[in-house]
Amino acid sequence: MAVVITQIFNGISLGSILLLIALGLAITFGLMNVINMAHGEFIMAGAYTTYVVQQAFSQYVPESFFNYYYVAAIPLSFLIGALLGFVLEKTLIRFLYHRPLDSLLATWGVSLILQQVARSIFGAPNVAVTSPAWLDGGIAIAGAVLPYKRLFIIALVTICMISLYLYLDKTAAGRKMRAVTMNRSMASSLGVSTKKVDAAAFAIGSGLAGVAGCALTVLGPIGSTIGTYYIVDAFMIVILGGIGSLIGTVFGALSVGMLGTIAEFWTGASMAKVIVFVAIIAFLQYKPAGLFSARTRSLE
Amino acid sequence: MDKKKLGYWLFFIALFLGPLYLTEFRLALMGKFLCFAIVALGICLIWGYTGILSLGHGVYFGLGAYCTAMYLKLESAGGELPDFMEWSGVSALPAFWQPFSNPVFALGASLVIPALLAAMLGFLTFKNRIKGVYFSLISQAVVVVFVTLFVAKQDWTGGTNGLTNFTTFLGISLSSPLVQIALYMLTVITLGISFALASRLTNSRAGRVLSAIRDGENRVRFLGFNPTSYKVFVYSLSAALAGLAGTLFVLQVGLISPAMMGIIPSIEMVLWVAVGGRHSLIGAILGAVIVNSAKSFFSETYPDIWSIFLGLLFIIVVMFLPNGLVGMVQSWKDKRKKSKQKGGTANATDSVVS
Amino acid sequence: MLAIRSIQAGYDESMVLNDVSIQAEVGKVTAVLGRNGVGKSTLIKTIAGLLKPAAGSVEWMGERIEKKAPELRARSGIAYVPQGREIFPSLTVEENLLLGLEALPKKERKGLPPQIFEWFPVLEEMMHRKGGDLSGGQQQQLAIARAIVGKPKMLLLDEPMEGIQPSIVQLIQDVIVDIASREEMGIILVEHSLDLAFACADYYYILDHGIVVSEGVTDTAHKDVVKQHLVV
Amino acid sequence: MIAAISAAALTLSGCAASNALNEEEETTAADTSDTVSVGVLHSLSGTMAISEVSLRDAELMAIEEINADGGVLGKQIEPIVEDGASDWPTFAEKAKKLLQKDEVATVFGGWTSASRKAMLPVFEQNNGLLWYPVQYEGMESSPNIFYTGATTNQQIVPSVTWLLENKGKSFFLIGSDYVFPRTANKEIKAQLEAEGGTLVGEEYTPLGHTDYSTLISKIKEEKPEVIYNTLNGDSNVAFFKQLKDAGITADDMTVLSVSIAEEEIRGIGTDVLTGHYAAWNYFQTTDTPENEKFVAAYKEAYGDDRVTGDPIEAAYNAVYLWAAAVEKAESFDVDAVKEAAGGIEFKAPGGTVTIDGDNQHTYKTVRVGEIQADGQFKEVWNSGEPVKPDPYLETYPWAEELN
Amino acid sequence: MPPILSCRDVRVSFNGFQALQGVDLDVSPQEVRFLIGPNGAGKTTLLDVICGKTKASSGDVLYREVENIRKLQEHEIVRRGITRKFQAPSIFSNLTVWENLELSIKQDRSIWAVMRTKMTGEEKEKIDAMLDRIGLKEQRHQMAGMLAHGQKQWLEIGMQLMQEPEILLLDEPIAGMSGTERHKTGELIHEISAACSVLIVEHDMEFVRNFSKQVTVMHEGKVLCEGTMSDIQQNEQVAEVYLGRRESAC
């Protein structure tokens, strides 16, 4: 019984982590059609930001407040990710909107550079982030322990999803963003500055990568190459869900998470990875547009 | 036209005579780069001419290399079990390894297996009209599958260590400098033949169908061609070229491991072609040689921060030279021609299909 | 006043407009007539900024605007209602309308003017429905209303009556006439139906083969003369 | 146009050629000068840079110390640093470059077994000399490689015995999915069988794996007393963090690792590691006068926040061992150095090490340490005297079947 | 004469929108048939269904009364002799005019055949003749992308003719052409109809009047009426939906 609960929880938890990583891509890749191979490095930037905030807190802030460094780190990671994304959009991406495959290659170069820069600043070895004390421990349910950290990530990704939903759905800026992704020229004919909207959208997607990086610090390593571990999974989740569909990304992440944990439980971690990827490839053969496809009539 | 052909001949002859003016170390490097150039040729065919961007060519390269390496490993083991199998607790040679003790089978497989895999993947995805970004990302997922499998099944594949430490090929010692020179020349000849075949293909009617598919796959359907079969063919062909390159690579470098099939090498392969000029076969060859030389040079000169230079190179080429170095030379020549004969017909800048 | 002088425009390298000059005044309705495919939409797109002319100028309130981005033109008071309506299908009616406010300076974006619901009462009913769920006629009303909420000085209407049931054609026509009567806004109305255009317009131009073949004041024009340039 | 390009290509190759010629002249000139060049070949970029950069630092430090002391055979050592880029063919390529172009006297380098396996044929074919400073899975003994890290009987075998005697009989083996863990675990299984332990689980995760929730569920199911951990690199961080989250502490189960040294502890965080164990030949806290000097010098050179560790020490030792062998051979010649190397002793920070002339490994003292809250180890056991290296486990009867 | 192509109750819907609501249409051999109707009437969609670009949700498309081609792929339909010229010129702009025609030659289009094929003298003559016919002899070695708009349209018609079709579908072939070009195109179409049936969507009424025999009017996804141009002009319903809302609107 405990195992079943734990495994279901693990599936949701892994799904939520994958969702957090893919959420930013769902915007930059899903809505804007930019293949940003440096997305993983924005995750890295978020993780290092968390590290820096922790260091700053341990040096300049009374010890009793240390545990709140993480509260400060989340928005800061978002800002750093967003800033990097903004700069990247302004200097590179906006010239490549009509060449999606070229943006893939150029951002690959960016990713090489960012990794090296991180190594030069923080050194090659991993750095440690001590997760805040209030995230230690877990809830015990029927013999299974649900760690607070994983619950926290589930909560965080839920909050990110809701904020993103509210932003896109309830604010003027979000409305403009949806309008631009739906019909760029019409939006501009209404007076919407598409350049600003593009930069803002890209910054938000990148900022979410930063938040993902921040969240990952409580679970895993923080080093210059962490982005590379997640990037392919994240892209696959977005296409599995269906490009342009946020809800598709949610389902994509959760199904990959569930399938991954189930397969790993019965086989092993390596075979599970193989099974998940083969399943995704096979599914896309059957439904090329993904789980939630936004069908269009365009020919080419 | 003749001038062009002469240029190609000179180029390949100059490469062929490499042993005369390159040191042993540089020659070995050049030999490796020329293997990569064969991969680049294949990528140029599918990407530059047919418009399919594959981020999975590392797998085909690796499969080809593994096929040959399996033979070499068995030959080096001299009838016994390969060393890594012993450590991994395998007591008898797995059945699928056995045919690889035959060099003809192994070399044949190094072409056929990559081509078959590519044909299978291509047939499914192209028939389902999956293209562009989707195809690229799916090909990347294939890389993940294969690398994970090859690492995990270490009792069959040698795991992360891969296959290495070969001594002889067909009874000839691989380490002697003469053999290395011979292998180098073999690589140049293979590259030359591949180039000749590829340019013959691209200059034929079938080649024009390919570039028509790139410019408008659906329009091609309305001329009665079935783009799927053309795409499957050219994709398999480029996979076979990658497999061939893998064979030559293993013979010269003496090593293949899953790391060489991975995401990073697969993307780098595309970047060679991007740097050289995606619409030009000779550009692809030059790109492979230039990028790898630059990589060697940067990493020898600035071992700490060389990847920054490489990253910058990629960004600059993609941003400012969408048709690569060959495209740059071409448009520069076009401009000169235009200023020479003013009022001549305007020339397309994107027609660098040499 | 909007003045288009010797415009050449088209797609790729083929020119659809060869040499077109027209003028439109604020407070008046100017009709651009012509059969399908003579370049009426091309002309409108060139004014809205979605196409850059190969030659010629577009002057608006004394300023050359032919090189300006569409959003700047929208903010300077030129509103565009494209052929095919191009409402945002997965946004609600309200959201579509709110986007129309983008043409105004930030301070003036204070909710939707009630006037549009007097003109188009159906939009108020459908306020929270998705734009894509609306019927063609309703979408057309939405598209026009969306353009009007930004208080433009010049409204570009590209075949607003096309594919719409007669009762709504009447409604739209009434709105056009009403707007014109207030003399705050100019309208350029692209139509292929002569009768419709003449029912609303003060001045007309007829395009054919990329040039203006006839123009004049609608009141004094002989319909038969005009007709020979147009219909069957 | 193509003519122009080919011309360009020719010039390019020509340049390379003339470069090569110049380079050769330089190196031949170097032979008669008062320096001797050695290669330092580690991954400075890519995933392995995390670990290998420190080895380069240690080797450079040893070289500097020797140079300050007058060098080897009166010559100053000139290090040529190359980046293996975490890519095995690159290691082979750079090794070839160091041997053929730079004609170095020896090379210090490598971390992963894969990189060593890639370099091995290069060194054998060119009769070069490689000093490999990391603990590894054994089953190898190349005449052109000196192994200054531990082989399995100097780390794993004694630590398993210690665990069986002190911590419990039921073992769960986890490792990254590659050669070292798989080979090590095969040996451990044989040893468990022979020494009365039980195996309750064995799991591998891909390199770079970061989600351990399912694996930890499996561990919880099996309730082992000991987890024997051969995970590599980044995976350790995820594993330990998530193990703690799942409510498993050092009090519940003992985790003994063989890839976590002081440097890795910094990257994982002591909050999740305290109380767990590692087996090595050296800790930063190892109490010898040599070590005090070594740690001080390392911190002096690279910063107070840096820590030493077993592979760092082994890399440092390698330089000194080579220098000693050269002095004894009175020559830089590879064969002469190899000949002279057997029996060479060095008072290393971790205790005396001696080169075993038979298999070119070194005698080393085995230590088990408990991780403390300050990120250092508290030694809880050591082998007392240096253990003779036995890469093929020929002296262990239970290991017979393995070969 | 039995019809060469017959549509029977063809229906198409996109996301719930009924683009075709049961179209019946017969085309006889060597007939020139014009399709007219207001925008959105479904004319282009009907061509799409016939050539296989859009799959009908129900109904039959019969070729020579026996074969139902509704579910065939585009290239299979083309190989049966039904070719299509799109509204926007869809030539291959990175190939020369000559190469564009070369690809269009009626030939075995499987990859193995095309790879082995060599240009025959006969093919050369055919291409030369076609270049003459469409007036692009001078531009034969120009990149097709560099042609003027009207020339592109002709090239595309030429490409369709090289395939020696049984049925030619033309979507607004004279859009963007000048008066003399239009006339020339009209004559070309009539020449063509000696060998095959032509189904044309056209808005230019003058052109329709000058070159049509049979006209089919479509409206809201259905066929409204068929007949000669003068029949059509008399039809009240047609006037209602197509020629403007007459005085009723004002």
PDB file of C-alpha atoms in Angstrom, chain E residues 31-204:
ATOM      1  CA  GLU E  31     -14.772  20.728 -71.463  1.00  0.00           C
ATOM      2  CA  VAL E  32     -13.811  24.172 -70.105  1.00  0.00           C
ATOM      3  CA  ARG E  33     -15.814  24.725 -66.966  1.00  0.00           C
ATOM      4  CA  PHE E  34     -15.762  27.920 -64.961  1.00  0.00           C
ATOM      5  CA  LEU E  35     -16.533  27.962 -61.245  1.00  0.00           C
ATOM      6  CA  ILE E  36     -17.688  31.300 -59.947  1.00  0.00           C
ATOM      7  CA  GLY E  37     -19.260  32.524 -56.746  1.00  0.00           C
ATOM      8  CA  PRO E  38     -18.642  34.956 -53.901  1.00  0.00           C
ATOM      9  CA  ASN E  39     -15.660  34.524 -51.638  1.00  0.00           C
ATOM     10  CA  GLY E  40     -16.159  31.720 -49.168  1.00  0.00           C
ATOM     11  CA  ALA E  41     -18.545  29.877 -51.443  1.00  0.00           C
ATOM     12  CA  GLY E  42     -16.268  26.838 -51.429  1.00  0.00           C
ATOM     13  CA  LYS E  43     -14.811  26.996 -54.951  1.00  0.00           C
ATOM     14  CA  THR E  44     -11.203  26.596 -53.885  1.00  0.00           C
ATOM     15  CA  THR E  45     -12.163  23.962 -51.334  1.00  0.00           C
ATOM     16  CA  LEU E  46     -13.813  21.963 -54.106  1.00  0.00           C
ATOM     17  CA  LEU E  47     -10.601  22.051 -56.126  1.00  0.00           C
ATOM     18  CA  ASP E  48      -8.726  21.034 -52.983  1.00  0.00           C
ATOM     19  CA  VAL E  49     -10.937  17.999 -52.578  1.00  0.00           C
ATOM     20  CA  ILE E  50     -10.565  16.923 -56.187  1.00  0.00           C
ATOM     21  CA  CYS E  51      -6.778  17.146 -56.120  1.00  0.00           C
ATOM     22  CA  GLY E  52      -6.503  15.467 -52.728  1.00  0.00           C
ATOM     23  CA  LYS E  53      -5.134  18.354 -50.710  1.00  0.00           C
ATOM     24  CA  THR E  54      -8.221  18.364 -48.538  1.00  0.00           C
ATOM     25  CA  LYS E  55      -9.929  15.127 -47.648  1.00  0.00           C
ATOM     26  CA  ALA E  56     -13.706  15.203 -47.951  1.00  0.00           C
ATOM     27  CA  SER E  57     -15.566  14.109 -44.856  1.00  0.00           C
ATOM     28  CA  SER E  58     -18.112  12.309 -46.997  1.00  0.00           C
ATOM     29  CA  GLY E  59     -19.207  11.864 -50.606  1.00  0.00           C
ATOM     30  CA  ASP E  60     -17.437  10.469 -53.663  1.00  0.00           C
ATOM     31  CA  VAL E  61     -15.090  11.865 -56.252  1.00  0.00           C
ATOM     32  CA  LEU E  62     -15.297   9.561 -59.244  1.00  0.00           C
ATOM     33  CA  TYR E  63     -12.693   9.518 -61.983  1.00  0.00           C
ATOM     34  CA  ARG E  64     -13.979   8.168 -65.296  1.00  0.00           C
ATOM     35  CA  GLU E  65     -17.089   7.013 -63.450  1.00  0.00           C
ATOM     36  CA  VAL E  66     -15.365   4.010 -61.917  1.00  0.00           C
ATOM     37  CA  GLU E  67     -12.537   4.960 -59.619  1.00  0.00           C
ATOM     38  CA  ASN E  68     -13.202   6.781 -56.382  1.00  0.00           C
ATOM     39  CA  ILE E  69     -10.191   9.037 -55.802  1.00  0.00           C
ATOM     40  CA  ARG E  70     -11.472  10.656 -52.642  1.00  0.00           C
ATOM     41  CA  LYS E  71      -9.025   8.908 -50.359  1.00  0.00           C
ATOM     42  CA  LEU E  72      -5.962   8.831 -52.612  1.00  0.00           C
ATOM     43  CA  GLN E  73      -2.859  10.818 -51.823  1.00  0.00           C
ATOM     44  CA  GLU E  74      -2.068  13.922 -53.848  1.00  0.00           C
ATOM     45  CA  HIS E  75       0.671  12.376 -55.946  1.00  0.00           C
ATOM     46  CA  GLU E  76      -1.464   9.361 -56.748  1.00  0.00           C
ATOM     47  CA  ILE E  77      -4.209  11.614 -58.035  1.00  0.00           C
ATOM     48  CA  VAL E  78      -1.709  13.538 -60.128  1.00  0.00           C
ATOM     49  CA  ARG E  79      -0.418  10.310 -61.620  1.00  0.00           C
ATOM     50  CA  ARG E  80      -3.953   9.599 -62.807  1.00  0.00           C
ATOM     51  CA  GLY E  81      -3.822  12.794 -64.796  1.00  0.00           C
ATOM     52  CA  ILE E  82      -5.513  15.344 -62.562  1.00  0.00           C
ATOM     53  CA  THR E  83      -3.249  18.336 -62.058  1.00  0.00           C
ATOM     54  CA  ARG E  84      -3.713  21.544 -60.198  1.00  0.00           C
ATOM     55  CA  LYS E  85      -2.483  25.097 -60.518  1.00  0.00           C
ATOM     56  CA  PHE E  86      -2.706  27.025 -57.286  1.00  0.00           C
ATOM     57  CA  GLN E  87      -3.813  30.595 -56.854  1.00  0.00           C
ATOM     58  CA  ALA E  88      -0.447  31.877 -55.682  1.00  0.00           C
ATOM     59  CA  PRO E  89       2.192  30.778 -58.149  1.00  0.00           C
ATOM     60  CA  SER E  90       3.733  27.621 -56.737  1.00  0.00           C
ATOM     61  CA  ILE E  91       6.790  27.186 -58.837  1.00  0.00           C
ATOM     62  CA  PHE E  92      10.215  26.296 -57.454  1.00  0.00           C
ATOM     63  CA  SER E  93      11.928  29.630 -57.234  1.00  0.00           C
ATOM     64  CA  ASN E  94      15.401  28.194 -56.646  1.00  0.00           C
ATOM     65  CA  LEU E  95      15.304  26.178 -59.856  1.00  0.00           C
ATOM     66  CA  THR E  96      15.554  27.594 -63.355  1.00  0.00           C
ATOM     67  CA  VAL E  97      12.597  27.809 -65.686  1.00  0.00           C
ATOM     68  CA  TRP E  98      14.012  24.896 -67.644  1.00  0.00           C
ATOM     69  CA  GLU E  99      14.440  22.785 -64.518  1.00  0.00           C
ATOM     70  CA  ASN E 100      10.920  23.571 -63.388  1.00  0.00           C
ATOM     71  CA  LEU E 101       9.594  22.213 -66.661  1.00  0.00           C
ATOM     72  CA  GLU E 102      11.953  19.270 -66.570  1.00  0.00           C
ATOM     73  CA  LEU E 103      10.535  18.121 -63.241  1.00  0.00           C
ATOM     74  CA  SER E 104       7.036  18.396 -64.619  1.00  0.00           C
ATOM     75  CA  ILE E 105       7.513  16.116 -67.603  1.00  0.00           C
ATOM     76  CA  LYS E 106       5.172  13.183 -67.621  1.00  0.00           C
ATOM     77  CA  GLN E 107       7.484  10.415 -66.482  1.00  0.00           C
ATOM     78  CA  ASP E 108       7.917   7.566 -64.074  1.00  0.00           C
ATOM     79  CA  ARG E 109       8.212   9.587 -60.893  1.00  0.00           C
ATOM     80  CA  SER E 110       9.480   6.882 -58.547  1.00  0.00           C
ATOM     81  CA  ILE E 111      12.852   7.671 -57.076  1.00  0.00           C
ATOM     82  CA  TRP E 112      14.673   4.760 -58.697  1.00  0.00           C
ATOM     83  CA  ALA E 113      13.465   5.725 -62.141  1.00  0.00           C
ATOM     84  CA  VAL E 114      14.240   9.402 -61.684  1.00  0.00           C
ATOM     85  CA  MET E 115      17.738   8.698 -60.451  1.00  0.00           C
ATOM     86  CA  ARG E 116      18.566   6.614 -63.467  1.00  0.00           C
ATOM     87  CA  THR E 117      16.870   8.878 -65.960  1.00  0.00           C
ATOM     88  CA  LYS E 118      18.730  10.968 -68.481  1.00  0.00           C
ATOM     89  CA  MET E 119      17.244  13.802 -70.449  1.00  0.00           C
ATOM     90  CA  THR E 120      16.201  12.451 -73.836  1.00  0.00           C
ATOM     91  CA  GLY E 121      16.097  14.420 -77.050  1.00  0.00           C
ATOM     92  CA  GLU E 122      12.372  14.005 -77.114  1.00  0.00           C
ATOM     93  CA  GLU E 123      12.058  15.523 -73.680  1.00  0.00           C
ATOM     94  CA  LYS E 124      14.244  18.417 -74.718  1.00  0.00           C
ATOM     95  CA  GLU E 125      12.016  19.082 -77.659  1.00  0.00           C
ATOM     96  CA  LYS E 126       8.944  18.961 -75.491  1.00  0.00           C
ATOM     97  CA  ILE E 127      10.410  21.468 -73.086  1.00  0.00           C
ATOM     98  CA  ASP E 128      11.483  23.731 -75.924  1.00  0.00           C
ATOM     99  CA  ALA E 129       8.019  23.555 -77.421  1.00  0.00           C
ATOM    100  CA  MET E 130       6.468  24.404 -74.087  1.00  0.00           C
ATOM    101  CA  LEU E 131       8.853  27.317 -73.592  1.00  0.00           C
ATOM    102  CA  ASP E 132       7.653  28.643 -76.930  1.00  0.00           C
ATOM    103  CA  ARG E 133       4.072  28.134 -76.025  1.00  0.00           C
ATOM    104  CA  ILE E 134       4.258  29.994 -72.730  1.00  0.00           C
ATOM    105  CA  GLY E 135       6.627  32.600 -74.098  1.00  0.00           C
ATOM    106  CA  LEU E 136       9.529  32.006 -71.742  1.00  0.00           C
ATOM    107  CA  LYS E 137      12.180  30.972 -74.229  1.00  0.00           C
ATOM    108  CA  GLU E 138      14.417  33.881 -73.322  1.00  0.00           C
ATOM    109  CA  GLN E 139      14.157  33.208 -69.615  1.00  0.00           C
ATOM    110  CA  ARG E 140      14.850  29.489 -69.821  1.00  0.00           C
ATOM    111  CA  HIS E 141      17.964  29.617 -67.650  1.00  0.00           C
ATOM    112  CA  GLN E 142      16.718  32.230 -65.228  1.00  0.00           C
ATOM    113  CA  MET E 143      15.821  31.281 -61.691  1.00  0.00           C
ATOM    114  CA  ALA E 144      12.055  30.958 -61.655  1.00  0.00           C
ATOM    115  CA  GLY E 145      11.863  33.164 -58.588  1.00  0.00           C
ATOM    116  CA  MET E 146      13.092  36.089 -60.662  1.00  0.00           C
ATOM    117  CA  LEU E 147      10.247  36.003 -63.171  1.00  0.00           C
ATOM    118  CA  ALA E 148       7.529  38.618 -63.285  1.00  0.00           C
ATOM    119  CA  HIS E 149       4.231  37.666 -61.744  1.00  0.00           C
ATOM    120  CA  GLY E 150       2.445  36.919 -64.994  1.00  0.00           C
ATOM    121  CA  GLN E 151       5.389  34.875 -66.240  1.00  0.00           C
ATOM    122  CA  LYS E 152       5.286  32.808 -63.087  1.00  0.00           C
ATOM    123  CA  GLN E 153       1.613  32.083 -63.722  1.00  0.00           C
ATOM    124  CA  TRP E 154       2.404  30.955 -67.255  1.00  0.00           C
ATOM    125  CA  LEU E 155       5.302  28.871 -66.114  1.00  0.00           C
ATOM    126  CA  GLU E 156       3.028  27.139 -63.701  1.00  0.00           C
ATOM    127  CA  ILE E 157       0.427  26.503 -66.379  1.00  0.00           C
ATOM    128  CA  GLY E 158       3.248  25.204 -68.535  1.00  0.00           C
ATOM    129  CA  MET E 159       4.324  22.892 -65.745  1.00  0.00           C
ATOM    130  CA  GLN E 160       0.820  21.484 -65.528  1.00  0.00           C
ATOM    131  CA  LEU E 161       0.688  20.981 -69.285  1.00  0.00           C
ATOM    132  CA  MET E 162       4.026  19.162 -69.317  1.00  0.00           C
ATOM    133  CA  GLN E 163       2.290  16.509 -67.267  1.00  0.00           C
ATOM    134  CA  GLU E 164      -0.145  15.934 -70.150  1.00  0.00           C
ATOM    135  CA  PRO E 165      -3.131  16.000 -67.824  1.00  0.00           C
ATOM    136  CA  GLU E 166      -6.606  14.615 -68.370  1.00  0.00           C
ATOM    137  CA  ILE E 167      -8.113  17.208 -66.100  1.00  0.00           C
ATOM    138  CA  LEU E 168      -6.539  20.556 -65.308  1.00  0.00           C
ATOM    139  CA  LEU E 169      -7.677  22.475 -62.243  1.00  0.00           C
ATOM    140  CA  LEU E 170      -6.902  26.198 -62.413  1.00  0.00           C
ATOM    141  CA  ASP E 171      -7.372  28.548 -59.468  1.00  0.00           C
ATOM    142  CA  GLU E 172      -7.573  32.178 -60.606  1.00  0.00           C
ATOM    143  CA  PRO E 173      -5.018  31.775 -63.384  1.00  0.00           C
ATOM    144  CA  ILE E 174      -5.112  35.394 -64.534  1.00  0.00           C
ATOM    145  CA  ALA E 175      -4.804  37.143 -61.175  1.00  0.00           C
ATOM    146  CA  GLY E 176      -2.219  39.863 -61.468  1.00  0.00           C
ATOM    147  CA  MET E 177      -2.051  39.774 -65.262  1.00  0.00           C
ATOM    148  CA  SER E 178      -2.416  42.698 -67.609  1.00  0.00           C
ATOM    149  CA  GLY E 179      -5.105  42.892 -70.285  1.00  0.00           C
ATOM    150  CA  THR E 180      -3.113  41.377 -73.124  1.00  0.00           C
ATOM    151  CA  GLU E 181      -1.697  38.723 -70.841  1.00  0.00           C
ATOM    152  CA  ARG E 182      -5.211  37.796 -69.826  1.00  0.00           C
ATOM    153  CA  HIS E 183      -6.287  37.414 -73.372  1.00  0.00           C
ATOM    154  CA  LYS E 184      -3.319  35.293 -74.210  1.00  0.00           C
ATOM    155  CA  THR E 185      -4.018  33.097 -71.201  1.00  0.00           C
ATOM    156  CA  GLY E 186      -7.626  32.683 -72.250  1.00  0.00           C
ATOM    157  CA  GLU E 187      -6.573  31.510 -75.661  1.00  0.00           C
ATOM    158  CA  LEU E 188      -4.049  29.169 -74.161  1.00  0.00           C
ATOM    159  CA  ILE E 189      -6.785  27.617 -72.059  1.00  0.00           C
ATOM    160  CA  HIS E 190      -8.883  26.991 -75.093  1.00  0.00           C
ATOM    161  CA  GLU E 191      -5.996  25.409 -76.901  1.00  0.00           C
ATOM    162  CA  ILE E 192      -5.457  23.168 -73.907  1.00  0.00           C
ATOM    163  CA  SER E 193      -9.044  22.028 -73.852  1.00  0.00           C
ATOM    164  CA  ALA E 194      -8.495  20.254 -77.113  1.00  0.00           C
ATOM    165  CA  ALA E 195      -6.633  17.629 -75.114  1.00  0.00           C
ATOM    166  CA  CYS E 196      -8.088  17.805 -71.643  1.00  0.00           C
ATOM    167  CA  SER E 197     -10.856  19.068 -69.430  1.00  0.00           C
ATOM    168  CA  VAL E 198     -10.273  22.329 -67.608  1.00  0.00           C
ATOM    169  CA  LEU E 199     -11.944  23.392 -64.396  1.00  0.00           C
ATOM    170  CA  ILE E 200     -11.303  27.061 -63.603  1.00  0.00           C
ATOM    171  CA  VAL E 201     -12.097  29.182 -60.577  1.00  0.00           C
ATOM    172  CA  GLU E 202     -12.209  32.789 -61.697  1.00  0.00           C
ATOM    173  CA  HIS E 203     -13.472  36.123 -60.430  1.00  0.00           C
ATOM    174  CA  ASP E 204     -12.831  38.243 -63.464  1.00  0.00           C
TER     175      ASP E 204
END
